Tab-separated table of C-alpha atoms and ligand atoms in Angstrom:
chain	number	residue	atom	x	y	z
A	237	MET	CA	-32.537	60.978	1.790
A	238	SER	CA	-34.615	63.558	2.827
A	239	CYS	CA	-35.506	66.164	5.194
A	240	GLU	CA	-37.759	65.863	7.891
A	241	ILE	CA	-39.203	68.919	9.633
A	242	LYS	CA	-41.362	67.785	12.291
A	243	ASN	CA	-42.468	68.779	15.917
A	244	LYS	CA	-40.255	67.275	19.554
A	245	GLU	CA	-42.275	64.901	20.569
A	246	ARG	CA	-40.882	64.019	24.176
A	247	VAL	CA	-43.119	66.754	25.929
A	248	GLY	CA	-41.572	68.965	28.590
A	249	VAL	CA	-37.895	70.740	27.757
A	250	ILE	CA	-34.605	69.696	28.658
A	251	ASN	CA	-31.590	72.128	28.727
A	252	PRO	CA	-33.829	74.512	26.661
A	253	ILE	CA	-32.440	76.461	23.914
A	254	PHE	CA	-34.630	80.075	24.344
A	255	THR	CA	-35.273	81.602	27.255
A	256	CYS	CA	-38.740	82.848	27.684
A	257	GLN	CA	-41.161	86.378	25.910
A	258	PRO	CA	-40.375	88.850	27.937
A	259	ALA	CA	-36.481	88.474	27.496
A	260	GLY	CA	-36.967	89.380	24.106
A	261	ALA	CA	-39.346	91.791	24.873
A	262	GLN	CA	-36.487	93.616	27.273
A	263	CYS	CA	-33.956	93.022	24.254
A	264	ALA	CA	-35.364	95.511	21.852
A	265	SER	CA	-36.260	97.728	24.725
A	266	ILE	CA	-32.629	98.603	25.037
A	267	GLY	CA	-31.823	99.555	21.332
A	268	ILE	CA	-33.761	102.801	21.967
A	269	LYS	CA	-32.621	105.727	23.197
A	270	ASP	CA	-33.714	107.208	26.572
A	271	CYS	CA	-35.714	104.183	27.362
A	272	ILE	CA	-35.808	101.829	30.120
A	273	GLY	CA	-37.810	98.583	30.176
A	274	LEU	CA	-40.261	98.224	33.453
A	275	VAL	CA	-41.219	94.432	33.892
A	276	HIS	CA	-43.981	93.577	35.558
A	277	GLY	CA	-43.338	90.832	37.096
A	278	GLY	CA	-40.979	88.628	40.086
A	279	GLN	CA	-36.883	90.543	39.704
A	280	GLY	CA	-36.267	87.313	38.530
A	281	CYS	CA	-37.463	87.977	35.238
A	282	VAL	CA	-35.130	90.944	35.132
A	283	MET	CA	-32.097	89.886	37.366
A	284	PHE	CA	-31.470	87.379	35.581
A	285	VAL	CA	-31.514	88.396	31.726
A	286	ARG	CA	-30.111	91.304	32.468
A	287	LEU	CA	-26.716	88.324	33.616
A	288	ILE	CA	-27.211	87.357	30.305
A	289	LEU	CA	-27.238	90.135	27.725
A	290	SER	CA	-24.077	90.924	30.369
A	291	GLN	CA	-22.393	87.606	29.987
A	292	HIS	CA	-23.440	88.054	26.163
A	293	PHE	CA	-21.955	91.879	25.561
A	294	LYS	CA	-19.062	92.031	28.358
A	295	GLU	CA	-21.613	95.391	29.020
A	296	SER	CA	-24.394	96.521	32.248
A	297	PHE	CA	-27.640	97.586	30.738
A	298	GLU	CA	-30.604	99.143	32.974
A	299	LEU	CA	-33.809	97.360	32.894
A	300	ALA	CA	-35.843	97.248	35.784
A	301	SER	CA	-38.543	95.152	37.633
A	302	SER	CA	-42.232	95.812	39.491
A	303	SER	CA	-40.744	93.529	41.735
A	304	LEU	CA	-43.986	91.584	42.795
A	305	HIS	CA	-44.663	89.436	45.838
A	306	GLU	CA	-46.683	86.848	47.149
A	307	ASP	CA	-49.879	89.271	48.056
A	308	ALA	CA	-49.464	91.380	44.625
A	309	ALA	CA	-49.336	87.905	42.805
A	310	VAL	CA	-53.150	87.463	44.862
A	311	PHE	CA	-54.553	91.188	44.736
A	312	GLY	CA	-53.099	92.386	41.763
A	313	ALA	CA	-49.605	94.547	42.040
A	314	LEU	CA	-50.498	97.010	39.670
A	315	LYS	CA	-49.783	99.751	42.230
A	316	ARG	CA	-45.791	98.727	41.950
A	317	VAL	CA	-46.387	99.724	39.008
A	318	GLU	CA	-47.213	102.709	39.202
A	319	ASP	CA	-44.664	103.587	41.340
A	320	GLY	CA	-42.248	101.910	39.551
A	321	VAL	CA	-42.771	104.569	36.874
A	322	ASP	CA	-43.024	107.150	39.131
A	323	VAL	CA	-39.367	106.130	40.671
A	324	MET	CA	-38.035	106.069	37.487
A	325	LEU	CA	-39.527	109.425	36.181
A	326	MET	CA	-37.875	111.245	39.395
A	327	ARG	CA	-34.809	108.840	39.334
A	328	TYR	CA	-33.387	109.929	35.528
A	329	PRO	CA	-34.486	113.072	34.572
A	330	ASN	CA	-33.567	112.004	30.550
A	331	LEU	CA	-36.180	108.896	31.016
A	332	LYS	CA	-38.822	109.263	28.103
A	333	VAL	CA	-40.061	105.648	27.087
A	334	ILE	CA	-41.132	103.409	29.655
A	335	PRO	CA	-42.702	99.886	28.315
A	336	ILE	CA	-44.557	97.637	30.853
A	337	ILE	CA	-43.036	94.579	29.947
A	338	THR	CA	-45.791	91.539	30.918
A	339	THR	CA	-44.539	88.164	32.511
A	340	CYS	CA	-46.218	85.305	32.903
A	341	SER	CA	-47.179	85.795	36.804
A	342	THR	CA	-48.539	89.417	35.568
A	343	GLU	CA	-50.500	87.724	33.060
A	344	ILE	CA	-52.547	84.936	34.793
A	345	ILE	CA	-53.703	87.709	38.203
A	346	GLY	CA	-55.225	89.789	34.924
A	347	ASP	CA	-53.580	92.626	36.223
A	348	ASP	CA	-54.901	95.500	33.711
A	349	VAL	CA	-51.960	97.270	32.820
A	350	ASP	CA	-53.458	98.991	29.313
A	351	GLY	CA	-56.110	100.559	32.023
A	352	VAL	CA	-52.435	101.583	34.275
A	353	VAL	CA	-51.547	103.234	31.431
A	354	LEU	CA	-54.250	105.043	30.581
A	355	LYS	CA	-54.422	106.528	34.601
A	356	LEU	CA	-50.979	107.276	34.278
A	357	ASN	CA	-51.709	109.124	31.163
A	358	ASP	CA	-54.352	111.663	32.673
A	359	GLY	CA	-53.136	111.259	36.380
A	360	LEU	CA	-49.510	110.550	37.680
A	361	LEU	CA	-47.880	112.630	34.140
A	362	LYS	CA	-50.109	115.711	33.700
A	363	GLN	CA	-49.812	116.087	37.524
A	364	LYS	CA	-46.149	115.446	38.808
A	365	TYR	CA	-44.536	115.973	34.731
A	366	PRO	CA	-47.060	118.087	32.460
A	367	ASP	CA	-42.886	119.037	30.673
A	368	ARG	CA	-42.099	116.153	30.510
A	369	GLU	CA	-42.020	113.781	27.326
A	370	VAL	CA	-43.088	110.366	28.847
A	371	TYR	CA	-44.715	107.555	26.446
A	372	LEU	CA	-45.313	104.546	28.299
A	373	ILE	CA	-46.064	101.200	26.427
A	374	PRO	CA	-47.449	98.220	27.324
A	375	ILE	CA	-46.228	95.119	25.358
A	376	HIS	CA	-47.721	91.830	26.884
A	377	THR	CA	-45.472	89.177	26.780
A	378	PRO	CA	-47.000	86.674	28.736
A	379	SER	CA	-44.011	84.063	29.244
A	380	PHE	CA	-46.434	80.806	28.308
A	381	VAL	CA	-46.275	80.611	24.785
A	382	GLY	CA	-43.293	81.712	22.449
A	383	SER	CA	-40.064	82.949	23.326
A	384	ILE	CA	-37.552	85.498	23.117
A	385	ILE	CA	-38.362	85.291	19.306
A	386	SER	CA	-41.690	85.979	19.791
A	387	GLY	CA	-40.985	88.367	22.266
A	388	TYR	CA	-38.547	90.525	20.855
A	389	ASP	CA	-41.260	90.722	17.681
A	390	ILE	CA	-44.096	91.209	19.533
A	391	ALA	CA	-42.250	94.584	21.142
A	392	VAL	CA	-40.508	95.417	18.005
A	393	LYS	CA	-44.201	95.722	16.548
A	394	ASP	CA	-46.129	97.358	19.884
A	395	PHE	CA	-43.116	99.901	19.397
A	396	VAL	CA	-43.213	100.738	15.952
A	397	SER	CA	-46.902	100.843	15.837
A	398	TYR	CA	-46.979	102.915	18.817
A	399	PHE	CA	-44.732	105.321	17.319
A	400	ALA	CA	-45.180	105.675	14.327
A	401	LYS	CA	-46.552	108.846	12.446
A	402	LYS	CA	-47.715	109.698	9.715
A	403	GLU	CA	-46.069	112.953	7.642
A	404	GLU	CA	-46.966	114.736	4.670
A	405	GLN	CA	-43.393	113.655	3.472
A	406	LYS	CA	-41.384	110.683	2.338
A	407	ASN	CA	-38.217	111.250	4.818
A	408	GLY	CA	-36.040	109.924	2.010
A	409	LYS	CA	-34.953	106.966	4.190
A	410	ILE	CA	-35.229	103.407	4.325
A	411	ASN	CA	-36.585	101.381	8.052
A	412	LEU	CA	-33.934	98.563	8.651
A	413	ILE	CA	-35.337	95.997	11.095
A	414	THR	CA	-32.267	94.545	11.594
A	415	GLY	CA	-33.520	92.021	13.852
A	416	TRP	CA	-30.921	90.066	16.177
A	417	VAL	CA	-27.841	90.748	15.322
A	418	ASN	CA	-24.663	91.494	16.977
A	419	PRO	CA	-22.827	95.546	17.354
A	420	GLY	CA	-20.586	93.723	14.307
A	421	ASP	CA	-23.653	93.020	12.050
A	422	VAL	CA	-24.757	96.231	12.189
A	423	THR	CA	-20.961	97.922	11.326
A	424	GLU	CA	-21.251	95.666	8.604
A	425	LEU	CA	-24.937	96.733	7.514
A	426	LYS	CA	-24.465	99.770	8.099
A	427	SER	CA	-20.873	99.686	5.913
A	428	LEU	CA	-23.159	97.774	2.864
A	429	LEU	CA	-26.006	100.943	2.850
A	430	LYS	CA	-22.845	103.597	2.683
A	431	GLU	CA	-21.271	102.014	-0.218
A	432	MET	CA	-24.279	102.323	-2.085
A	433	ASP	CA	-24.894	106.169	-0.647
A	434	ILE	CA	-28.377	104.778	1.578
A	435	ASP	CA	-29.669	106.721	3.982
A	436	ALA	CA	-31.635	104.132	6.408
A	437	THR	CA	-33.293	104.355	9.895
A	438	VAL	CA	-31.197	101.197	11.301
A	439	LEU	CA	-34.226	100.180	14.353
A	440	PHE	CA	-32.768	98.627	17.180
A	441	GLU	CA	-29.644	99.891	16.554
A	442	ILE	CA	-27.190	98.444	18.661
A	443	GLU	CA	-23.823	98.715	17.394
A	444	SER	CA	-22.868	100.779	21.423
A	445	PHE	CA	-23.246	97.607	22.557
A	446	ASP	CA	-19.938	97.644	21.653
A	447	SER	CA	-19.195	100.151	24.391
A	448	PRO	CA	-16.060	102.307	24.916
A	449	LEU	CA	-14.560	102.849	28.433
A	450	MET	CA	-14.206	106.592	28.927
A	451	PRO	CA	-12.292	108.736	30.738
A	452	SER	CA	-15.658	110.332	32.022
A	453	GLY	CA	-16.973	106.237	33.329
A	454	ASN	CA	-19.907	105.345	31.443
A	455	HIS	CA	-20.424	102.117	32.510
A	456	ILE	CA	-24.016	101.416	31.203
A	457	SER	CA	-24.902	100.776	27.333
A	458	HIS	CA	-27.677	101.594	25.125
A	459	GLY	CA	-28.980	101.204	21.706
A	460	GLU	CA	-29.747	104.611	19.413
A	461	THR	CA	-32.377	104.462	17.825
A	462	THR	CA	-34.833	107.434	18.538
A	463	VAL	CA	-38.173	109.014	19.218
A	464	GLU	CA	-37.999	110.379	16.020
A	465	ASP	CA	-36.040	107.304	14.237
A	466	LEU	CA	-39.364	105.241	15.661
A	467	LYS	CA	-41.605	108.216	14.399
A	468	SER	CA	-40.653	108.348	11.198
A	469	THR	CA	-41.359	104.483	10.509
A	470	ALA	CA	-44.305	105.701	8.709
A	471	ASN	CA	-42.622	108.319	6.197
A	472	ALA	CA	-39.472	106.120	5.160
A	473	ILE	CA	-39.915	104.949	1.043
A	474	GLY	CA	-39.994	100.973	2.504
A	475	THR	CA	-38.909	98.671	5.311
A	476	ILE	CA	-36.159	95.455	5.227
A	477	ALA	CA	-36.679	93.270	7.548
A	478	LEU	CA	-33.611	90.605	7.496
A	479	ASN	CA	-35.068	88.357	9.896
A	480	LYS	CA	-38.675	86.783	8.745
A	481	TYR	CA	-39.858	86.422	13.059
A	482	GLU	CA	-37.586	88.891	14.661
A	483	GLY	CA	-39.266	92.364	13.195
A	484	GLY	CA	-41.156	90.861	10.472
A	485	GLN	CA	-44.445	91.601	11.871
A	486	ALA	CA	-43.451	95.414	12.626
A	487	ALA	CA	-42.402	95.842	9.194
A	488	GLU	CA	-46.036	94.245	7.773
A	489	TYR	CA	-48.058	96.646	9.779
A	490	LEU	CA	-46.088	99.208	8.474
A	491	GLU	CA	-46.907	98.717	4.858
A	492	LYS	CA	-51.249	97.076	5.340
A	493	GLU	CA	-50.667	100.972	7.839
A	494	PHE	CA	-49.051	103.408	5.685
A	495	ASP	CA	-48.346	101.225	2.591
A	496	ILE	CA	-44.980	101.037	3.279
A	497	PRO	CA	-43.150	98.786	0.919
A	498	ALA	CA	-42.383	95.697	2.891
A	499	VAL	CA	-39.418	93.034	2.364
A	500	ILE	CA	-39.032	90.445	4.881
A	501	GLY	CA	-36.107	88.775	4.309
A	502	PRO	CA	-33.581	86.919	3.780
A	503	THR	CA	-31.130	86.748	6.306
A	504	PRO	CA	-28.479	88.421	5.053
A	505	ILE	CA	-26.133	84.946	5.667
A	506	GLY	CA	-23.352	84.237	2.924
A	507	ILE	CA	-23.049	85.111	-0.236
A	508	ARG	CA	-26.428	84.637	-2.023
A	509	ASN	CA	-28.153	85.738	0.498
A	510	THR	CA	-26.295	89.390	0.640
A	511	ASP	CA	-26.889	89.306	-3.010
A	512	THR	CA	-30.636	89.195	-2.509
A	513	PHE	CA	-29.900	91.884	0.291
A	514	LEU	CA	-28.342	94.302	-1.895
A	515	GLN	CA	-30.502	93.415	-4.831
A	516	ASN	CA	-33.534	94.140	-2.723
A	517	LEU	CA	-31.989	97.305	-1.556
A	518	LYS	CA	-31.541	98.608	-4.973
A	519	LYS	CA	-34.664	98.002	-5.953
A	520	MET	CA	-36.055	99.606	-3.288
A	521	THR	CA	-33.656	102.972	-3.334
A	522	GLY	CA	-32.875	102.768	-7.341
A	523	LYS	CA	-29.346	103.456	-6.280
A	524	PRO	CA	-26.575	100.645	-8.288
A	525	ILE	CA	-24.883	97.955	-6.105
A	526	PRO	CA	-21.320	100.081	-6.541
A	527	GLU	CA	-18.170	98.140	-7.777
A	528	SER	CA	-16.685	98.023	-4.227
A	529	LEU	CA	-19.294	95.719	-3.472
A	530	VAL	CA	-18.321	93.457	-6.358
A	531	VAL	CA	-14.564	93.517	-5.292
A	532	LYS	CA	-16.172	92.800	-1.430
A	533	ARG	CA	-18.388	90.207	-2.839
A	534	GLY	CA	-15.324	89.042	-4.444
A	535	ILE	CA	-12.843	89.255	-1.747
A	536	ALA	CA	-15.690	87.560	0.206
A	537	LEU	CA	-15.686	84.291	-2.407
A	538	ASP	CA	-11.810	84.287	-3.022
A	539	ALA	CA	-11.480	83.446	0.992
A	540	ILE	CA	-14.558	80.656	0.823
A	541	THR	CA	-13.081	79.252	-2.301
A	542	ASP	CA	-9.972	78.612	0.174
A	543	VAL	CA	-11.610	76.739	2.374
A	544	THR	CA	-14.255	75.310	0.512
A	545	HIS	CA	-13.664	72.222	-0.371
A	546	MET	CA	-10.851	70.808	0.580
A	547	PHE	CA	-11.886	71.188	4.089
A	548	LEU	CA	-15.338	71.426	4.595
A	549	ALA	CA	-16.963	69.542	2.046
A	550	GLY	CA	-18.931	66.865	3.217
A	551	LYS	CA	-18.993	67.671	7.302
A	552	LYS	CA	-21.768	66.829	9.285
A	553	VAL	CA	-23.177	69.955	10.774
A	554	ALA	CA	-26.340	70.528	14.208
A	555	ILE	CA	-26.817	74.226	13.903
A	556	TYR	CA	-29.499	75.698	17.235
A	557	GLY	CA	-30.741	79.360	17.964
A	558	ASN	CA	-32.913	81.985	16.379
A	559	PRO	CA	-34.906	80.273	13.249
A	560	ASP	CA	-33.693	83.053	10.939
A	561	MET	CA	-29.996	82.794	11.855
A	562	VAL	CA	-30.429	78.451	12.120
A	563	ILE	CA	-31.492	78.464	8.768
A	564	GLY	CA	-29.472	81.555	6.948
A	565	LEU	CA	-26.432	79.553	8.916
A	566	ALA	CA	-28.081	75.827	6.967
A	567	GLU	CA	-28.212	78.126	3.457
A	568	PHE	CA	-24.280	78.998	3.685
A	569	CYS	CA	-23.565	75.355	5.188
A	570	LEU	CA	-25.361	74.287	1.875
A	571	ASP	CA	-23.096	76.735	0.016
A	572	MET	CA	-19.683	75.839	1.095
A	573	GLU	CA	-20.242	71.631	0.284
A	574	MET	CA	-21.753	71.230	4.770
A	575	GLU	CA	-24.280	69.096	5.229
A	576	PRO	CA	-26.533	70.858	8.007
A	577	VAL	CA	-27.798	67.455	8.807
A	578	LEU	CA	-29.630	68.528	12.290
A	579	LEU	CA	-30.963	71.821	13.105
A	580	LEU	CA	-33.075	73.137	15.927
A	581	LEU	CA	-35.780	75.788	16.593
A	582	GLY	CA	-35.772	76.295	20.473
A	583	ASP	CA	-40.166	76.847	20.333
A	584	ASP	CA	-43.597	76.091	18.787
A	585	ASN	CA	-44.027	78.980	16.575
A	586	THR	CA	-46.483	76.424	14.074
A	587	ARG	CA	-45.075	79.064	11.132
A	588	TYR	CA	-41.885	76.731	10.687
A	589	VAL	CA	-43.173	74.056	9.086
A	590	HIS	CA	-44.169	76.412	6.421
A	591	ASP	CA	-41.182	78.667	6.186
A	592	PRO	CA	-40.282	78.784	2.670
A	593	ARG	CA	-36.953	78.737	2.787
A	594	LEU	CA	-36.488	75.655	4.946
A	595	MET	CA	-39.615	73.585	2.241
A	596	ALA	CA	-36.770	75.154	-0.806
A	597	MET	CA	-33.847	73.416	1.578
A	598	LYS	CA	-36.551	70.457	1.544
A	599	GLU	CA	-36.305	70.120	-2.248
A	600	LYS	CA	-33.156	70.196	-2.430
A	601	VAL	CA	-31.039	68.312	0.292
A	602	ASN	CA	-29.640	64.616	-0.819
A	603	PHE	CA	-29.081	63.346	2.110
A	604	ASP	CA	-30.158	62.676	5.745
A	605	MET	CA	-31.478	66.316	7.341
A	606	GLU	CA	-34.061	66.281	10.443
A	607	VAL	CA	-35.448	69.645	11.860
A	608	VAL	CA	-36.703	69.989	15.179
A	609	THR	CA	-39.431	72.647	15.894
A	610	ASN	CA	-39.833	73.105	19.792
A	611	ALA	CA	-36.603	71.648	20.260
A	612	ASP	CA	-33.858	71.532	23.033
A	613	LEU	CA	-30.836	70.972	23.725
A	614	TRP	CA	-31.578	66.776	25.076
A	615	GLU	CA	-32.766	66.683	20.993
A	616	LEU	CA	-28.844	66.945	19.989
A	617	GLU	CA	-27.572	65.301	23.088
A	618	ASP	CA	-29.936	62.076	23.022
A	619	ARG	CA	-28.676	61.824	19.051
A	620	ILE	CA	-24.834	61.913	19.649
A	621	LYS	CA	-25.462	58.914	22.994
A	622	ASN	CA	-28.058	57.114	21.873
A	623	LYS	CA	-28.950	57.083	18.269
A	624	GLY	CA	-25.768	56.992	16.399
A	625	LEU	CA	-25.426	60.839	15.328
A	626	GLU	CA	-21.934	61.785	14.003
A	627	LEU	CA	-21.363	64.905	13.888
A	628	ASP	CA	-17.756	67.114	12.810
A	629	LEU	CA	-19.711	70.843	13.867
A	630	ILE	CA	-21.573	71.983	16.591
A	631	MET	CA	-22.773	75.973	15.714
A	632	GLY	CA	-24.876	77.390	18.465
A	633	HIS	CA	-24.435	79.107	20.784
A	634	SER	CA	-22.291	79.103	24.879
A	635	LYS	CA	-25.364	76.744	26.428
A	636	GLY	CA	-24.366	74.296	24.112
A	637	ARG	CA	-20.588	74.060	25.053
A	638	PHE	CA	-21.145	71.119	27.460
A	639	ILE	CA	-22.280	68.755	24.466
A	640	SER	CA	-19.645	70.361	22.731
A	641	ILE	CA	-17.148	69.370	25.673
A	642	GLU	CA	-18.589	65.986	26.312
A	643	TYR	CA	-18.413	64.556	23.270
A	644	ASN	CA	-15.460	65.746	22.225
A	645	ILE	CA	-17.120	67.922	18.606
A	646	PRO	CA	-15.768	70.873	18.015
A	647	MET	CA	-17.609	74.324	18.246
A	648	VAL	CA	-18.412	76.999	16.185
A	649	ARG	CA	-19.778	80.269	19.146
A	650	VAL	CA	-22.692	81.684	17.315
A	651	GLY	CA	-26.232	83.540	18.376
A	652	PHE	CA	-27.256	85.035	21.301
A	653	PRO	CA	-25.579	84.167	24.072
A	654	VAL	CA	-21.611	83.672	23.731
A	655	TYR	CA	-20.357	84.270	27.287
A	656	ASP	CA	-18.013	81.143	27.181
A	657	ARG	CA	-15.483	83.188	24.065
A	658	ALA	CA	-13.994	86.767	23.998
A	659	GLY	CA	-15.196	88.735	21.718
A	660	LYS	CA	-17.218	87.006	19.253
A	661	TYR	CA	-20.274	89.757	19.348
A	662	ARG	CA	-17.646	91.978	17.965
A	663	HIS	CA	-17.722	89.640	14.576
A	664	PRO	CA	-20.721	90.454	12.230
A	665	ILE	CA	-21.768	86.719	10.504
A	666	LEU	CA	-24.088	88.968	8.652
A	667	GLY	CA	-22.698	90.602	4.542
A	668	TYR	CA	-19.685	89.777	2.733
A	669	ASP	CA	-17.620	90.626	5.895
A	670	GLY	CA	-19.368	88.048	7.634
A	671	ALA	CA	-19.839	85.728	5.721
A	672	ILE	CA	-15.506	85.127	5.365
A	673	TRP	CA	-15.686	85.195	9.069
A	674	LEU	CA	-18.035	82.480	9.315
A	675	ALA	CA	-15.970	80.560	6.666
A	676	GLU	CA	-12.280	81.062	8.425
A	677	GLU	CA	-13.761	80.612	11.849
A	678	ILE	CA	-15.554	77.553	10.841
A	679	ALA	CA	-12.057	76.276	9.524
A	680	ASN	CA	-10.195	77.017	12.260
A	681	THR	CA	-12.568	75.462	14.082
A	682	MET	CA	-11.460	72.358	12.490
A	683	PHE	CA	-7.792	72.745	11.695
A	684	ALA	CA	-7.728	72.651	15.605
A	685	ASP	CA	-10.125	70.257	15.406
A	686	MET	CA	-7.593	68.076	13.437
A	687	GLU	CA	-4.303	68.305	15.398
A	688	TYR	CA	-6.072	67.724	19.097
A	689	LYS	CA	-7.503	64.618	17.687
A	690	HIS	CA	-4.386	64.092	15.151
A	691	ASN	CA	-6.759	63.708	11.930
A	692	LYS	CA	-5.057	64.386	9.378
A	693	GLU	CA	-3.431	67.258	10.491
A	694	TRP	CA	-0.047	66.432	8.602
A	695	VAL	CA	-2.717	68.702	5.523
A	696	LEU	CA	-1.909	71.870	7.248
A	697	ASN	CA	1.425	71.838	6.420
A	698	VAL	CA	0.946	71.096	2.726
A	699	TRP	CA	-2.098	73.174	2.631
B	998	SF4	S1	-40.924	82.369	33.104
B	998	SF4	FE1	-41.993	83.977	33.414
B	998	SF4	S2	-41.440	83.664	35.680
B	998	SF4	FE2	-39.872	83.066	34.900
B	998	SF4	S3	-38.648	84.675	33.779
B	998	SF4	FE3	-40.076	84.365	32.031
B	998	SF4	S4	-41.572	86.038	32.588
B	998	SF4	FE4	-40.749	85.179	34.664
């Protein structure tokens, strides 16, 4: 019995799990109010990202492209950034924040985005928009390294380090960097904070991505983190970053530059990680954990107990997607007596192999388990098709749906993007409510499979 953590051995990628770095930066930018990212690259670097965001959230988002073509790729394309910023400021009177997000092509041709920002600050903004509050922020996300995950992490750190400004007084709040989550997760996190009477600046706040359809016909979604929120991060009593790889850098930056104590992780998936999250909140703020949360925890435990031993114990599961989520889900599966036999992390971040959560699993698991970094979906399919891997469940985003369909393995949709099931973004996987939803979603998926395959479906009559 062993847990092996290894890099994908094959060269090349078949059916990638992640998209590229600029997509992560774009996702962080839409969490900021009065912000539109200007992606410096080909039009597709925005078009497909907007499409995937819209497919997942079923909403529309605003992102801009410098839309360079062949001539720009040869002679440089900074003029298109200058024109792009001007057009955006003319078109959007309330626009304040324009991150200029680089891509593979513009990093390769060596466009000096930092230089053009200085030029625009001294020229266009002073001359044409002297009364406007405008912030131009270069964000370097070449896509020949990293992934959507590191792109998000870089952008969060760049936004925070650009704006954070020390004041005399602490603001009495904590910074909560949620990482890459869904609106339902933010609702659950806010409810836990409210129960503990904790005032928090929730950064890159996307609860409003579950947007109402209003009589006024508002049809664009945007995040709720303001410039003031970002500035005041330097005056918080502490920072909690829920995910190590999506926001961890920003928490470390605030600690180093402004002495704001940082707690990074664990991602509060499942009971034990949510318990740790609440304990971290208690230590940071001095606020007690109220009885109401003990009751909420008890309800979650009760719901999980109802399905765990009878239906989930010993079930083999493969999980892929964002690293913090995959690790959190694997920990929760272990707590529910399941066997997460295969974890796929979709980029080559060398820190994964030293992640203490994976190290702890390596020590403890009593079945054969593999963790593959820089993985793609072929790593999953190949094991099922050619290497005899038998699975009871797949957990991951919608890009793996064809493997589930082809090999008749039930699948729980979780992560980003999920576009082939309705409303998944509304349900949390974080906190006690998230633990209930996950346990019941897993159980119900298995029940449907038992019925479909006539596999002991009679048990459901007597449960
Ligand atoms: S890989 Fe490069 S060209 Fe393709 S979408 Fe990403 S940044 Fe754009």
